[in-house]
mmCIF file with all atom_site columns, C-alpha atoms in Angstrom:
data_model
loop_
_atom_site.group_PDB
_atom_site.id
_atom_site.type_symbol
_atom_site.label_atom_id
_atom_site.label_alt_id
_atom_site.label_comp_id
_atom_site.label_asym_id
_atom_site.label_entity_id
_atom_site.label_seq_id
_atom_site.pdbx_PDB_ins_code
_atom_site.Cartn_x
_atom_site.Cartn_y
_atom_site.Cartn_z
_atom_site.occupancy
_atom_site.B_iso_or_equiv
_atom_site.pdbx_formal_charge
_atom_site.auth_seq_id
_atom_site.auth_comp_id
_atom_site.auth_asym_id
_atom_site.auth_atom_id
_atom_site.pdbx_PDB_model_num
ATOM 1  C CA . UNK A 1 1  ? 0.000  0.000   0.000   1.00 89.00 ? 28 UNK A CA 1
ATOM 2  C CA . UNK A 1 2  ? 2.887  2.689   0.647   1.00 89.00 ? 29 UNK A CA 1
ATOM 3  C CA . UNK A 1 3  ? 4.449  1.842   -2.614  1.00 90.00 ? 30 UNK A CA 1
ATOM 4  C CA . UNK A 1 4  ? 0.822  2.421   -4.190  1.00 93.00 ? 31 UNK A CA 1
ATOM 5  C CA . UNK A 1 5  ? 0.694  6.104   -2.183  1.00 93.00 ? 32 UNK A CA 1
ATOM 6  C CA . UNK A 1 6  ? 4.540  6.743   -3.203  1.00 92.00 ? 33 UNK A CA 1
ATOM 7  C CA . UNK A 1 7  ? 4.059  6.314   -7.110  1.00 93.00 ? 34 UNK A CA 1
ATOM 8  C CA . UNK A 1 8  ? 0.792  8.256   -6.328  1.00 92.00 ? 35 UNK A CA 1
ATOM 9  C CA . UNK A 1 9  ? 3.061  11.488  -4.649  1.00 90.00 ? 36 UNK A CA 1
ATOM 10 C CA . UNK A 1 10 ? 5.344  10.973  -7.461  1.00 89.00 ? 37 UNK A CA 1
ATOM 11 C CA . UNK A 1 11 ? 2.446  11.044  -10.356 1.00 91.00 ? 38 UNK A CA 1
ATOM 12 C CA . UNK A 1 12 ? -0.151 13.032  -8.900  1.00 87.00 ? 39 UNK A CA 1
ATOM 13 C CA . UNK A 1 13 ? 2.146  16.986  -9.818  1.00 83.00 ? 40 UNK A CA 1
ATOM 14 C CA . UNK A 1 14 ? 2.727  15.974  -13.772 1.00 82.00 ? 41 UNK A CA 1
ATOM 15 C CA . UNK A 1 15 ? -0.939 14.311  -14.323 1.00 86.00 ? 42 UNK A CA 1
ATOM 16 C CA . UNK A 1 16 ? -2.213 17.531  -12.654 1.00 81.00 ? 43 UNK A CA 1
ATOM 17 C CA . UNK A 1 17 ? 0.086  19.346  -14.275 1.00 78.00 ? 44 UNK A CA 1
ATOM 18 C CA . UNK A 1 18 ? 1.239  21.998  -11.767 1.00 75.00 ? 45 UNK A CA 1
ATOM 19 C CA . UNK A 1 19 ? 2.364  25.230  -12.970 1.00 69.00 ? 46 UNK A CA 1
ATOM 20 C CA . UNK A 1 20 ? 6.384  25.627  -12.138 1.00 67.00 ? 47 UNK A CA 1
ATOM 21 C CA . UNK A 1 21 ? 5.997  28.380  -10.736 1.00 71.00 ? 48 UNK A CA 1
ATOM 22 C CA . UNK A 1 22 ? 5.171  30.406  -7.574  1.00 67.00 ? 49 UNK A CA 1
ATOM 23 C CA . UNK A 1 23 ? 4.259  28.538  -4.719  1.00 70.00 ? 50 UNK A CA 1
ATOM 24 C CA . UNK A 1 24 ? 3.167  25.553  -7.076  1.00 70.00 ? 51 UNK A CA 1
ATOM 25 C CA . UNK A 1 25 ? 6.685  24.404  -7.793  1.00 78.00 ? 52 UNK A CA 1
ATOM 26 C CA . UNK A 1 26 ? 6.963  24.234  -4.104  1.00 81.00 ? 53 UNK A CA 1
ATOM 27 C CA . UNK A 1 27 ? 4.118  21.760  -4.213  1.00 82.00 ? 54 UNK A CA 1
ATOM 28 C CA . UNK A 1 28 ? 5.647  19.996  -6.882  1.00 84.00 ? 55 UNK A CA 1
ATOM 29 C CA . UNK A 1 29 ? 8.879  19.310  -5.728  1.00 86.00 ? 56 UNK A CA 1
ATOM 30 C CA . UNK A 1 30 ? 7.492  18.317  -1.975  1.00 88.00 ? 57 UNK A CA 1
ATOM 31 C CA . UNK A 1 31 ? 5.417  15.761  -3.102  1.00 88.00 ? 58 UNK A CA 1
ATOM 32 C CA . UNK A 1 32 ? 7.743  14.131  -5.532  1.00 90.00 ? 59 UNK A CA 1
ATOM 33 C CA . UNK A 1 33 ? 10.682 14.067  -2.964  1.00 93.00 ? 60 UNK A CA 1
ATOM 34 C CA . UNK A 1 34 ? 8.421  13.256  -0.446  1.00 94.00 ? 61 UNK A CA 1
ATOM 35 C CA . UNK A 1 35 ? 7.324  10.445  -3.000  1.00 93.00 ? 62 UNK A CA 1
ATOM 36 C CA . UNK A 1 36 ? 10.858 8.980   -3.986  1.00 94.00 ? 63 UNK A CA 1
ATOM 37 C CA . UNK A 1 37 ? 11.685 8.498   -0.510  1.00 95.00 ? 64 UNK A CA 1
ATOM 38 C CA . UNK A 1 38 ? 8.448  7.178   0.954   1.00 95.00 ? 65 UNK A CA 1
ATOM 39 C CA . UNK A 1 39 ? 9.017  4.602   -2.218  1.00 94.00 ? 66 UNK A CA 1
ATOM 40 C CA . UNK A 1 40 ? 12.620 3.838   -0.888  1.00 95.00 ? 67 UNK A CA 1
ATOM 41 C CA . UNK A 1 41 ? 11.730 3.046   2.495   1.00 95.00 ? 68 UNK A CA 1
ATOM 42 C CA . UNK A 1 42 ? 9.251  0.658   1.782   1.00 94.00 ? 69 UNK A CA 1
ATOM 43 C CA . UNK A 1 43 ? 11.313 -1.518  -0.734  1.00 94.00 ? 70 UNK A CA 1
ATOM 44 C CA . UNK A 1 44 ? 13.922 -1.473  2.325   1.00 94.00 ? 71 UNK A CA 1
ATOM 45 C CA . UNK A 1 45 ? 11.332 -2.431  4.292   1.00 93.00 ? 72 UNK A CA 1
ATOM 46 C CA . UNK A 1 46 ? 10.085 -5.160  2.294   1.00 92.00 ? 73 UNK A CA 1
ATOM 47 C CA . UNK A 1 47 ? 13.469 -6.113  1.390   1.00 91.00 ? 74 UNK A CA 1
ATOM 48 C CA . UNK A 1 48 ? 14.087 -6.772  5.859   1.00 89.00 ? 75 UNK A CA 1
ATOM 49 C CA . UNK A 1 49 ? 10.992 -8.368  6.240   1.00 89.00 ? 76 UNK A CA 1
ATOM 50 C CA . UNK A 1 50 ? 11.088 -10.849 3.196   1.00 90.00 ? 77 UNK A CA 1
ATOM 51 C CA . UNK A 1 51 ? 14.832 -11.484 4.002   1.00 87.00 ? 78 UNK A CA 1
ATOM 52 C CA . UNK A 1 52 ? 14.046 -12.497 8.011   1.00 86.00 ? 79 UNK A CA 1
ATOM 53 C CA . UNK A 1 53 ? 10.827 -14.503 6.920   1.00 86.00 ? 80 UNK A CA 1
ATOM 54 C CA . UNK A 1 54 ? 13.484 -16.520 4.580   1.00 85.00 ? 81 UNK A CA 1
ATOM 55 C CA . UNK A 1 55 ? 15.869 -17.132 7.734   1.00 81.00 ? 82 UNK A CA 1
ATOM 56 C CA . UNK A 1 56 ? 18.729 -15.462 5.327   1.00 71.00 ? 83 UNK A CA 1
ATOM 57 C CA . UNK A 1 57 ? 18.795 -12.154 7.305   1.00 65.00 ? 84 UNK A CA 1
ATOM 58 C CA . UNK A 1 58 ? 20.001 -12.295 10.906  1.00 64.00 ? 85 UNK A CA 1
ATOM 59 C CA . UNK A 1 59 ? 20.728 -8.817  12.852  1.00 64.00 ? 86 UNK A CA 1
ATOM 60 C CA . UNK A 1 60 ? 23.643 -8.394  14.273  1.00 64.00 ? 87 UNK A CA 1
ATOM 61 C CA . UNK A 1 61 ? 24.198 -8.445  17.521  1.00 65.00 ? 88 UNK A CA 1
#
């Protein structure tokens, strides 16, 4: 479901197609950076979680 939102932040400015300009651009950028990162987070979380279900991921201790 995050990914789903994330591709969403990253979309939603070019298929609305914000202005680039004035406080708009502001909008822009925040939700695609906001986007890109919410999208890298959950593959590393995904990533952990598949990995310890597996038994090939043990944390260090």
């Amino acid at each position: 479901m995050n990914l789903l939102v994330a591709c969403w932040l990253i979309a939603a400015p070019f298929a609305f197609g914000y202005p680039p300009d004035g406080h708009r651009d502001a909008v822009r950028t925040n939700a695609f950076v906001v986007g890109v990162l919410l999208a890298i987070f959950t593959v590393i979380s995904l990533t952990v979680a598949l990995r310890r279900r597996r038994g090939s991921f043990a944390p260090r201790r």
